[in-house]
Tab-separated table of C-alpha atoms in Angstrom:
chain	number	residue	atom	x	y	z
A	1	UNK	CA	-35.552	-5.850	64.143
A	2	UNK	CA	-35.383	-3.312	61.533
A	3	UNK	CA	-32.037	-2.304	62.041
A	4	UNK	CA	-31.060	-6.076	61.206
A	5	UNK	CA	-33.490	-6.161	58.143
A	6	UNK	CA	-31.880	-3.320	56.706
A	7	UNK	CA	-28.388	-4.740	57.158
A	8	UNK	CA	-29.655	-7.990	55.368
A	9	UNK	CA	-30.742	-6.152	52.791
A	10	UNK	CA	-27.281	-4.356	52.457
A	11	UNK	CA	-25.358	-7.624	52.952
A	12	UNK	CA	-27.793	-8.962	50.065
A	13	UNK	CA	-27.233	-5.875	47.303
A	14	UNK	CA	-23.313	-5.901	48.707
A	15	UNK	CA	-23.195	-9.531	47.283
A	16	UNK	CA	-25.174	-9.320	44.295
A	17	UNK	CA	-22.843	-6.499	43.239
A	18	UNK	CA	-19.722	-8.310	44.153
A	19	UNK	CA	-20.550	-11.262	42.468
A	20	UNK	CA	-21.780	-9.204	39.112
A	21	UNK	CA	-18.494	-7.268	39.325
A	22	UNK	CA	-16.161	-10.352	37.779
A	23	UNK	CA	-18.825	-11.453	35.579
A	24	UNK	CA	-18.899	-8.206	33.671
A	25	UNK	CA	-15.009	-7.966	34.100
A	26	UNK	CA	-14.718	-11.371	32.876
A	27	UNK	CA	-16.828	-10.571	30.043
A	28	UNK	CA	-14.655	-7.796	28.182
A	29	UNK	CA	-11.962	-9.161	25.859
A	30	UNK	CA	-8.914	-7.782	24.933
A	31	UNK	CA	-6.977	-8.152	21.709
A	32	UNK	CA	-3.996	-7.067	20.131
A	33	UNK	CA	-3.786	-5.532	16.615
A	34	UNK	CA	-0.146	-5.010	14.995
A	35	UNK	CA	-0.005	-3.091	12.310
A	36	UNK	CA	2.638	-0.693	10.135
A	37	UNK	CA	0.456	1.674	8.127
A	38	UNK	CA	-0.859	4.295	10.541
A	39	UNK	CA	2.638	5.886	11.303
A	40	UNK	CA	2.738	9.236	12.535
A	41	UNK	CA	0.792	10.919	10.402
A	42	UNK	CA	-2.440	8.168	10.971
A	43	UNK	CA	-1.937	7.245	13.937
A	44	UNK	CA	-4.917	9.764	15.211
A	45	UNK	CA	-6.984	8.456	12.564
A	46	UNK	CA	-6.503	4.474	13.870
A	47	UNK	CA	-7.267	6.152	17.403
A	48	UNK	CA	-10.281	7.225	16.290
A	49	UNK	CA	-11.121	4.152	14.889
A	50	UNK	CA	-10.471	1.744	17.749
A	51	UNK	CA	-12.603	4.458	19.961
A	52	UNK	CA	-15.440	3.908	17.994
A	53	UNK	CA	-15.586	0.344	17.389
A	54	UNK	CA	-15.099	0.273	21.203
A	55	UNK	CA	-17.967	2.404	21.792
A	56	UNK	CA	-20.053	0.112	19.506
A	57	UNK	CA	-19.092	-3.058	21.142
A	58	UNK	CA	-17.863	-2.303	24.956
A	59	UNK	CA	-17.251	-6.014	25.637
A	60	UNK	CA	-14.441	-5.822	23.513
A	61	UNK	CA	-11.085	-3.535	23.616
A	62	UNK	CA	-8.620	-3.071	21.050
A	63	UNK	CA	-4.835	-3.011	22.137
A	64	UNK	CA	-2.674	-1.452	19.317
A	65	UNK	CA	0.434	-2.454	18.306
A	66	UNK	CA	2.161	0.416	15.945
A	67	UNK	CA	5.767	-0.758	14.540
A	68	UNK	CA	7.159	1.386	11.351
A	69	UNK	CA	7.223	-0.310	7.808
A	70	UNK	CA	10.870	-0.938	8.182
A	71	UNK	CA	10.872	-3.202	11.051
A	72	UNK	CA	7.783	-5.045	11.122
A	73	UNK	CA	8.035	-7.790	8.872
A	74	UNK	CA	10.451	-8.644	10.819
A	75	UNK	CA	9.284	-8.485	13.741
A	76	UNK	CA	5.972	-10.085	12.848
A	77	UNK	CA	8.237	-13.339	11.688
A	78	UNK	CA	10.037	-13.511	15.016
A	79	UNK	CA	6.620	-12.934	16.841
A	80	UNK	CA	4.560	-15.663	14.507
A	81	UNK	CA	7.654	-17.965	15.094
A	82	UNK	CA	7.878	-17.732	19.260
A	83	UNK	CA	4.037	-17.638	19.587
A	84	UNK	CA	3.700	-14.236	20.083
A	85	UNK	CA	2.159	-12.295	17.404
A	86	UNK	CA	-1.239	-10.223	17.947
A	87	UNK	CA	-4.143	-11.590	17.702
A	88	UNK	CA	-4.849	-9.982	14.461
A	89	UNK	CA	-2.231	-7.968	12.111
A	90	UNK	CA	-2.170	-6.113	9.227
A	91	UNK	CA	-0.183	-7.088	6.039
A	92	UNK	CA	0.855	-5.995	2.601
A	93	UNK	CA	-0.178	-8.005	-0.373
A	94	UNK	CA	3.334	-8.820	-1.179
A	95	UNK	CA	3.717	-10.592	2.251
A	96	UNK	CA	0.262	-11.787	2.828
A	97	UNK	CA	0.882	-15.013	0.468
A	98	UNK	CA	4.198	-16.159	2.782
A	99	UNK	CA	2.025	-16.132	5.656
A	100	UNK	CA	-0.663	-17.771	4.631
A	101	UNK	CA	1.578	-20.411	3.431
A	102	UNK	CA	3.516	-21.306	6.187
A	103	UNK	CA	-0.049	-21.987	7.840
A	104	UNK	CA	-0.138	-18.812	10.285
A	105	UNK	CA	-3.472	-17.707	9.273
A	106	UNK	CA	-6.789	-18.707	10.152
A	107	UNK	CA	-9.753	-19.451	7.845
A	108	UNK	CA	-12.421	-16.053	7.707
A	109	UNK	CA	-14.686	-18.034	6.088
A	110	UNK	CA	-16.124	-20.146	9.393
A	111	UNK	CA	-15.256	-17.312	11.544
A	112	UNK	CA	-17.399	-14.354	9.266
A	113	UNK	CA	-20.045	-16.838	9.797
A	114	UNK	CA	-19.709	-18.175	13.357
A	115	UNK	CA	-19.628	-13.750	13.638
A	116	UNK	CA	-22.277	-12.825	11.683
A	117	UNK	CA	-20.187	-10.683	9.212
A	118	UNK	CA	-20.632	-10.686	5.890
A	119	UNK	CA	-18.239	-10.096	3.078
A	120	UNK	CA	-20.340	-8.264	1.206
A	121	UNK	CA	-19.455	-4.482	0.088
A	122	UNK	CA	-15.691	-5.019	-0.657
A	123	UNK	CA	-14.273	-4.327	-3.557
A	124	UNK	CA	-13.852	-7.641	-5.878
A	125	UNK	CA	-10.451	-7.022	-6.758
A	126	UNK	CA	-9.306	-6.467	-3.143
A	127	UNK	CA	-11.248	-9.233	-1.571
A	128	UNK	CA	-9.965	-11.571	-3.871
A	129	UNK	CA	-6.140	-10.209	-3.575
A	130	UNK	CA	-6.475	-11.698	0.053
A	131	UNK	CA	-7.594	-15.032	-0.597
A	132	UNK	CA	-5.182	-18.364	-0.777
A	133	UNK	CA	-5.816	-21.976	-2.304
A	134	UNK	CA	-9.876	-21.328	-2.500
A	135	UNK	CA	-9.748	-19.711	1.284
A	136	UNK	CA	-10.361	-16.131	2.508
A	137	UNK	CA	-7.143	-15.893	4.697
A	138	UNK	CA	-7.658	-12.034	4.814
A	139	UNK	CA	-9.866	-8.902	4.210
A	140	UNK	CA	-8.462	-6.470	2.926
A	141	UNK	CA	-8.005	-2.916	4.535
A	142	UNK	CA	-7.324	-0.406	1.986
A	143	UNK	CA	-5.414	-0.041	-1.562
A	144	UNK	CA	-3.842	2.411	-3.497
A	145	UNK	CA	-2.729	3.157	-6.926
A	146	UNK	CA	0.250	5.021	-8.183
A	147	UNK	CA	-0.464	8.026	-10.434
A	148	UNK	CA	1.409	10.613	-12.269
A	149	UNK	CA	1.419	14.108	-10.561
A	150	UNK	CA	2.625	17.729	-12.580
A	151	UNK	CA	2.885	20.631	-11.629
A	152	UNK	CA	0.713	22.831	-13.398
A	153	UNK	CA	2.695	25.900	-13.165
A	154	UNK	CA	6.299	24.434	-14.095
A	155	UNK	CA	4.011	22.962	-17.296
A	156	UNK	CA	2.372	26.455	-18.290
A	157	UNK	CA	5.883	27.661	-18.010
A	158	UNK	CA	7.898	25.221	-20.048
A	159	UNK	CA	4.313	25.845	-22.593
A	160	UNK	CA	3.510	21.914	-22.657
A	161	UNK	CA	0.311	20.720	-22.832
A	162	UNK	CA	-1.398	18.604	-19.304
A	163	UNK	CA	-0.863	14.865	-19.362
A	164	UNK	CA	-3.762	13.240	-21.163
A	165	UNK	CA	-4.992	9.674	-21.764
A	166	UNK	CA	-3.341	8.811	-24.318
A	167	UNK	CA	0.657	9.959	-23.238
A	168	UNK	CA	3.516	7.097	-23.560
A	169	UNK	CA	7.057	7.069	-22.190
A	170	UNK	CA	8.188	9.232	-25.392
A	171	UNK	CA	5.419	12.382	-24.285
A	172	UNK	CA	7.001	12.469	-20.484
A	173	UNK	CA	10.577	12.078	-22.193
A	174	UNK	CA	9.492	14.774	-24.578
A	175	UNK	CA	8.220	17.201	-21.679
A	176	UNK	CA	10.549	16.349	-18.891
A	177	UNK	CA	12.747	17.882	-21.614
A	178	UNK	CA	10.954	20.892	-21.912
A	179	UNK	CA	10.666	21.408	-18.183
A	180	UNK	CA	14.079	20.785	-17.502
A	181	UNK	CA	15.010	23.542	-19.896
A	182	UNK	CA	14.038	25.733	-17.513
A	183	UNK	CA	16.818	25.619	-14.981
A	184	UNK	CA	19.701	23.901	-13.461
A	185	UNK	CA	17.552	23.279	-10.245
A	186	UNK	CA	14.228	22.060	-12.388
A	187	UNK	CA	13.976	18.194	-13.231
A	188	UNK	CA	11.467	17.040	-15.923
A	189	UNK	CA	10.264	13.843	-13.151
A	190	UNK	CA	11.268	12.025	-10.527
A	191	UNK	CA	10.418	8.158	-11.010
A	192	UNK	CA	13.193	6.450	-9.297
A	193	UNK	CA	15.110	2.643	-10.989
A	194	UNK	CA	14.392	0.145	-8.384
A	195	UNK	CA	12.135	-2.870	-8.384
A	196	UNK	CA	8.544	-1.986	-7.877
A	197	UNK	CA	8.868	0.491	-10.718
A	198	UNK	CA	10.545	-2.201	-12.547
A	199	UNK	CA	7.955	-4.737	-12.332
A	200	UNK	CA	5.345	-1.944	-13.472
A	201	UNK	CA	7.431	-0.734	-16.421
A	202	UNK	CA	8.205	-4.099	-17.945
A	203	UNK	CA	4.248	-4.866	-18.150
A	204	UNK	CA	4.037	-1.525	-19.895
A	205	UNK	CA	6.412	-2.364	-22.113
A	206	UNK	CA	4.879	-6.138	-22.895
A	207	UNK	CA	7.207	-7.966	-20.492
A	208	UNK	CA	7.240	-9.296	-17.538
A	209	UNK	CA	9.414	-11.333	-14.473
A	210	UNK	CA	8.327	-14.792	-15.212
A	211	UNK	CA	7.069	-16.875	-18.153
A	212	UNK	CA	3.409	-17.861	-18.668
A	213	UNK	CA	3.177	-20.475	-15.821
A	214	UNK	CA	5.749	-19.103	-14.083
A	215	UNK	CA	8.068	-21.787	-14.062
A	216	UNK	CA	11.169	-19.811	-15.315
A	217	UNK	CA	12.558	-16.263	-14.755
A	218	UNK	CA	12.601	-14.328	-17.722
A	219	UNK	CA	14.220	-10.810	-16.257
A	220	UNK	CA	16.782	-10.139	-19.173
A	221	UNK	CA	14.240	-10.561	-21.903
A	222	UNK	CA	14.156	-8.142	-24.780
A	223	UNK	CA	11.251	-5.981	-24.072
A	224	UNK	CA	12.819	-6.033	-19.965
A	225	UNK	CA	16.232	-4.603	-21.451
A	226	UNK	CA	14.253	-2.014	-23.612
A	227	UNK	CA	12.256	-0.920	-20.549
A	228	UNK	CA	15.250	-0.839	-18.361
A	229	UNK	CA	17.052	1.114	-20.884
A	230	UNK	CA	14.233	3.622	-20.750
A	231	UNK	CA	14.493	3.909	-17.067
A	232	UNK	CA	18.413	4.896	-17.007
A	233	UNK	CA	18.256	6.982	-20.169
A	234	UNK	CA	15.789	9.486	-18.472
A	235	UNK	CA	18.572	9.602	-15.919
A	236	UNK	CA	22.141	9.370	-17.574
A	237	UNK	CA	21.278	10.771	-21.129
A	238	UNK	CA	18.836	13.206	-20.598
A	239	UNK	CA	19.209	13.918	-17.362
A	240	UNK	CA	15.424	14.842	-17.083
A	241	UNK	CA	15.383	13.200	-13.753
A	242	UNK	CA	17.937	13.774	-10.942
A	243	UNK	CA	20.909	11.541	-10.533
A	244	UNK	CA	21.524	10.142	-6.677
A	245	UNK	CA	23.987	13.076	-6.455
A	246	UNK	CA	21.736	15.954	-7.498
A	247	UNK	CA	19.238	14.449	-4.956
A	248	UNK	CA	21.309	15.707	-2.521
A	249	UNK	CA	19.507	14.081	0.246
A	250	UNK	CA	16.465	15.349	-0.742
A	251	UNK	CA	13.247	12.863	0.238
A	252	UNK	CA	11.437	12.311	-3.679
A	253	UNK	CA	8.098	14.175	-2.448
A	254	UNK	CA	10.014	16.912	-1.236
A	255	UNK	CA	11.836	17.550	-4.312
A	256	UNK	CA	8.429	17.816	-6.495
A	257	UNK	CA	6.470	19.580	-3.404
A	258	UNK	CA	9.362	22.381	-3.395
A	259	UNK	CA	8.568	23.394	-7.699
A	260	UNK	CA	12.068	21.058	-8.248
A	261	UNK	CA	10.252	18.642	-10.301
A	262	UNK	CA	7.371	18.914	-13.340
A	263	UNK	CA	6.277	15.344	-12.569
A	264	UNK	CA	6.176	12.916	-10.312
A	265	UNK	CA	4.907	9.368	-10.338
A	266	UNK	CA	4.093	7.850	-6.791
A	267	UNK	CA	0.450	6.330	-4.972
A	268	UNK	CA	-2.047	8.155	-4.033
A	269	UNK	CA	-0.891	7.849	-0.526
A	270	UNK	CA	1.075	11.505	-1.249
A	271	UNK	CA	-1.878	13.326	-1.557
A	272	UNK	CA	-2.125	14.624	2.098
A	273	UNK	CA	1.605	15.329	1.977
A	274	UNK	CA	1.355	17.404	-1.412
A	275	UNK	CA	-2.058	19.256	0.115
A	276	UNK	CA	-0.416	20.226	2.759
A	277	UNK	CA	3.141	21.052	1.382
A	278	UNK	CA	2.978	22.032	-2.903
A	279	UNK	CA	2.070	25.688	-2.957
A	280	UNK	CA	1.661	25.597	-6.653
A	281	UNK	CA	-0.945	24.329	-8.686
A	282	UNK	CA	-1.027	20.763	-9.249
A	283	UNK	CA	-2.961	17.399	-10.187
A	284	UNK	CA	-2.652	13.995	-11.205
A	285	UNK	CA	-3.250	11.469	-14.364
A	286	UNK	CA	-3.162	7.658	-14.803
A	287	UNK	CA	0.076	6.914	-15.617
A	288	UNK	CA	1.052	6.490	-19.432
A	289	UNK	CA	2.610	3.330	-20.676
A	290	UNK	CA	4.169	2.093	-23.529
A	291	UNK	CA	2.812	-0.381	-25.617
A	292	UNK	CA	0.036	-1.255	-22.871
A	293	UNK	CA	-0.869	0.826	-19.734
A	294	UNK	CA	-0.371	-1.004	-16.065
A	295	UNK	CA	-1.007	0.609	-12.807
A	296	UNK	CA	0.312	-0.222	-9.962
A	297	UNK	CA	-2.207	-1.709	-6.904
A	298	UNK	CA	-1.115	-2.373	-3.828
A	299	UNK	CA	-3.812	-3.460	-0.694
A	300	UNK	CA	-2.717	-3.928	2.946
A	301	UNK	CA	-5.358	-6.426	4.535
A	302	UNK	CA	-6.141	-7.691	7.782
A	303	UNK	CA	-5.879	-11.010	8.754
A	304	UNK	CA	-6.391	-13.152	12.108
A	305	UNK	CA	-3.641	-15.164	13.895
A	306	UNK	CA	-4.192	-19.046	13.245
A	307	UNK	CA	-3.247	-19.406	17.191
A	308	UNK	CA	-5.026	-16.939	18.617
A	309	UNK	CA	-7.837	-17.708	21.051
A	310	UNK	CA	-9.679	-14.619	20.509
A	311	UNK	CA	-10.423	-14.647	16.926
A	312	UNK	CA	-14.491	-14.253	17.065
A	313	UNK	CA	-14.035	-11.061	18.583
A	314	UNK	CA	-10.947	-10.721	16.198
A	315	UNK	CA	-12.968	-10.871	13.401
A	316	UNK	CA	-15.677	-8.275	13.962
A	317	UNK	CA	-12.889	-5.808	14.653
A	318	UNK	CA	-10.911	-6.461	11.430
A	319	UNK	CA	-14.279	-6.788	9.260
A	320	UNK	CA	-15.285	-3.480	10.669
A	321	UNK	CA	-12.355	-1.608	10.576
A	322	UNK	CA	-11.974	-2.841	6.521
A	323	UNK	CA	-15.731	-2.099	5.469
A	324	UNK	CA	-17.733	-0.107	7.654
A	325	UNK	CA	-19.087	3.344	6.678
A	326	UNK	CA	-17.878	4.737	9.921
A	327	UNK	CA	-14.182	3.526	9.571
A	328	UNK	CA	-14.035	3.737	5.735
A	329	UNK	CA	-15.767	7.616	6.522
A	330	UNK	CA	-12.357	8.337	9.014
A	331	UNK	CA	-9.587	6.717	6.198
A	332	UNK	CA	-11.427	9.496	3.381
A	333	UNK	CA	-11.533	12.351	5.613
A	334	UNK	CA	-7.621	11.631	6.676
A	335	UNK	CA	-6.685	11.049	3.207
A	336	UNK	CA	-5.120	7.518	4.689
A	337	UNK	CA	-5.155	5.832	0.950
A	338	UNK	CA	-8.778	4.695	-0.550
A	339	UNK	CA	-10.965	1.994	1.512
A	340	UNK	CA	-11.837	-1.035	-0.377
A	341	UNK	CA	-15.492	-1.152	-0.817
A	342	UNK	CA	-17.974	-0.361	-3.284
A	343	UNK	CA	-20.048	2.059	-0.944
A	344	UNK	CA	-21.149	4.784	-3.135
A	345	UNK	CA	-21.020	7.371	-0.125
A	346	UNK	CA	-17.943	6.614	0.639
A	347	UNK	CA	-16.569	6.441	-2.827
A	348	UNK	CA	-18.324	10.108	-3.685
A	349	UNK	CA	-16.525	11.414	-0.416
A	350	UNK	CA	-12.941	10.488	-1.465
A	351	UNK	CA	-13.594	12.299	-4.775
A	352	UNK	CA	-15.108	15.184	-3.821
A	353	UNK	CA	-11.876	15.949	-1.915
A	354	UNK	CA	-9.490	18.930	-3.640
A	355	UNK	CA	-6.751	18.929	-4.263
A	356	UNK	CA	-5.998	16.860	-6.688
A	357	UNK	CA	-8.838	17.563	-9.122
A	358	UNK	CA	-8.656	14.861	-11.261
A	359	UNK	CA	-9.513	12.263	-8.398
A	360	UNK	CA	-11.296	9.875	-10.386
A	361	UNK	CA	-8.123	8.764	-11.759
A	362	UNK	CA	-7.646	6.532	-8.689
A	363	UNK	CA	-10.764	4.496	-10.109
A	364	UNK	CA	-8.990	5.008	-13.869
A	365	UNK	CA	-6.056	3.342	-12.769
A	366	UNK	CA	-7.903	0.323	-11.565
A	367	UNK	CA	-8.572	-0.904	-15.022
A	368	UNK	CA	-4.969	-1.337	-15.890
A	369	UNK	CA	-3.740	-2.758	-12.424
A	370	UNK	CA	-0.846	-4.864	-12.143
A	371	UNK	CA	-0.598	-6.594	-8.846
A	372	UNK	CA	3.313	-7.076	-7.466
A	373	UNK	CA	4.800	-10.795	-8.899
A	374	UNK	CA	4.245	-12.296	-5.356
A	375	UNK	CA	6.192	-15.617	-4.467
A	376	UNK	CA	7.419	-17.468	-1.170
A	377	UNK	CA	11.069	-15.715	-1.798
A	378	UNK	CA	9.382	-12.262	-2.943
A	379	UNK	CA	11.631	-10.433	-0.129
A	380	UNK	CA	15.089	-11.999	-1.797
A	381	UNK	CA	13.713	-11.421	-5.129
A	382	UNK	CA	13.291	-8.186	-5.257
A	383	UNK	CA	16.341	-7.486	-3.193
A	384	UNK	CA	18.455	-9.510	-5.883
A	385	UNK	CA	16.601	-7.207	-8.784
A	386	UNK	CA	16.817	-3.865	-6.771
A	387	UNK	CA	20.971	-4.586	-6.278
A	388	UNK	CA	21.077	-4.956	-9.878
A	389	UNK	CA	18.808	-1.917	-10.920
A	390	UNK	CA	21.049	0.742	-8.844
A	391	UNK	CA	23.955	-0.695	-10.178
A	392	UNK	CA	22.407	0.394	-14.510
A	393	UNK	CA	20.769	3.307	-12.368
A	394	UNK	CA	24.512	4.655	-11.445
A	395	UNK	CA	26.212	3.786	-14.505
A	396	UNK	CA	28.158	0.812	-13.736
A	397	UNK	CA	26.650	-1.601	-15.629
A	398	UNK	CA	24.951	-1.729	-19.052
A	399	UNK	CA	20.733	-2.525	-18.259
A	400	UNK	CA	22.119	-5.620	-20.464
A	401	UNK	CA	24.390	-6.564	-18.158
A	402	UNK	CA	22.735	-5.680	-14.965
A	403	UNK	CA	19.479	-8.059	-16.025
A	404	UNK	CA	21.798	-10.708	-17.345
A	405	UNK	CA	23.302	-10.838	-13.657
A	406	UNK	CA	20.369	-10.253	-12.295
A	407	UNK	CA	18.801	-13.612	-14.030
A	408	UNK	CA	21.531	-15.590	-13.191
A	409	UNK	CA	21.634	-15.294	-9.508
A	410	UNK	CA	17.718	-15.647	-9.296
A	411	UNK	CA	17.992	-18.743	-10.730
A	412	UNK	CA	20.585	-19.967	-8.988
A	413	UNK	CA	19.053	-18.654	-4.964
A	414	UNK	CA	15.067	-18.657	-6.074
A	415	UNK	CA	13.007	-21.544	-6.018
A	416	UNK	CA	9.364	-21.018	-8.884
């Protein structure tokens, strides 16, 4: 008799544990994230993230999806298009508006709710960058500014006074000069002619890509031609910065992190890379202007597949991953560009970081942001303008004649 209790017993516990073995199986989600900004160098960092928001919340696992910059827009059209895409995916500013209007992105205003999140602690400026006809179709994930670096050491050696607030073009003309005087193998800055320096410049300069209500192109206008102009000059008549030949193959970041180059204006993504590789003194500035200053802001956001049938747990994962002190703790101490909230610990962590010293200039910069001139054709816009660019950049066209052709043709192919 107790021989047969005891195996009732076990044939009891046996059952209760098989049955509670699918319900807790059945109970863990899995979702896919795509995404193109860890890389290499991050890709420990978004690790690191996923493990903790997995510790945090074990009925839910994160599958990654890591494709490089250059082949994931593509790929994330293609996947959107055949049903396929993650669950939830990162995007840049510039693309975020084509998504959201071909209808591939779900509402975060329900879902923060029907999740309990809140979309509180962001940055304005970034939170709003992700937001389409009155709707929150994203949150965003991180941003970045673009600054001017020097080298200290090439500047005490040409005897030219730090960048200060108040530079224009003519100071870095003046001291890219100065610097280059100091050898055939020494450039006064690398900048680079193409279109996302372009669109920058021109605000500097009072212009812009578009008129008022942006009905009509207005690339070749005076102050566009003037800023273009300034652009080639530094290359063809001064020769401050390196033509495609003296390049030589050599990677922009490389150039300035090897003592080749006084100055160098590029995000504050390079700051790891310039840590780890300038063995000189060096720091950064907000980038002068012309008649105005504008500073480049870019955000990449994260935003939740319209057809996906896992967006609740979708949406903790994204809204943690953007604004919690945890993550936003991980993207400081990796240097992986600046998280978008307004957390003071967070913020005083990312500036108490050397080098650069002057790290406050990332928060300068905001106050003369320009945000890239995003429309449905962006992609064949900028392609259109970047063909014509290289062409002034290499000396076979006038910047006249390059934005006159360049006007044309996007009036011909772009629909405002």
């Amino acid at each position: 008799m107790h021989n047969r209790r005891l195996a009732l017993a076990f044939v009891c516990v046996a059952l209760v544990v098989l049955c509670a073995l699918p319900v807790f199986a059945a109970k863990k989600v899995t979702i896919t994230y795509g995404n193109f900004s860890a890389g290499s160098d991050n890709e420990p960092t978004l690790n690191a993230m996923k493990a903790a928001f997995e510790k945090a919340n074990p009925d839910i696992e994160i599958k990654l999806q890591n494709t490089g910059f250059g082949e994931y827009f593509r790929l994330l059209q293609t996947q959107v298009a055949g049903g396929t895409a993650p669950d939830c995916y990162e995007l840049n500013y510039e693309n975020f508006v084509a998504f959201a209007a071909k209808n591939a992105l779900a509402d975060l205003g329900p879902l923060a709710k029907a999740a309990e999140v809140s979309f509180d602690g962001f940055d304005d400026n970034a939170l709003d960058a992700f937001s389409y006809n009155g709707k929150q179709f994203g949150v965003p994930g991180s941003y970045s500014v673009v600054l001017l670096l020097y080298n200290k050491d090439l500047f005490d050696k040409a005897k030219v006074a730090y960048p200060n607030d108040k530079w224009t073009w003519k100071d870095i003309t003046e001291a890219g000069k100065k610097i280059r005087a100091l050898g055939d193998d020494t450039f006064g800055i690398i900048q680079t002619v193409q279109f996302w320096e372009f669109y920058k410049q021109i605000a500097q300069n009072g212009g812009s890509l578009f008129n008022a209500n942006r009905t009509k192109f207005t690339v070749n206008s005076p102050e566009n031609v003037e800023t273009l102009q300034y652009m080639v000059d530094k290359i063809i008549k001064y020769n401050i910065e390196p033509t495609q030949a003296q390049k030589s193959n050599q990677g922009e970041w490389d150039l300035f992190a090897t003592g080749k180059a006084g100055m160098l204006v590029t995000g504050n993504w390079a700051f790891t890379f310039m840590k780890e590789k300038a063995k000189f003194r060096w720091d950064v500035a907000v980038e002068p202007g012309n008649k105005q200053k504008a500073c480049h802001f870019f955000s990449n956001g994260y935003v939740i597949n319209k057809a996906s049938k896992k967006q609740q747990e979708a949406m903790k994962w994204i809204t943690w991953l953007s604004s919690s002190q945890e993550s936003s703790l991980l993207r400081v101490k990796a240097g992986w560009e600046t998280p978008p909230v307004s957390d003071k610990a967070v913020i005083e962590a990312y500036v108490a970081q050397r080098p650069p010293e002057n790290r406050k200039a990332v928060f300068e910069s905001l106050k003369y942001l320009v945000t890239p001139p995003v429309i449905e054709q962006f992609n064949e816009m900028s392609q259109i303008v970047d063909i014509q660019l290289q062409k002034a950049r290499d000396g076979e066209k006038t910047p006249k004649q390059a934005l006159d052709d360049a006007q044309k043709e996007l009036e011909q192919k772009i629909k405002l």
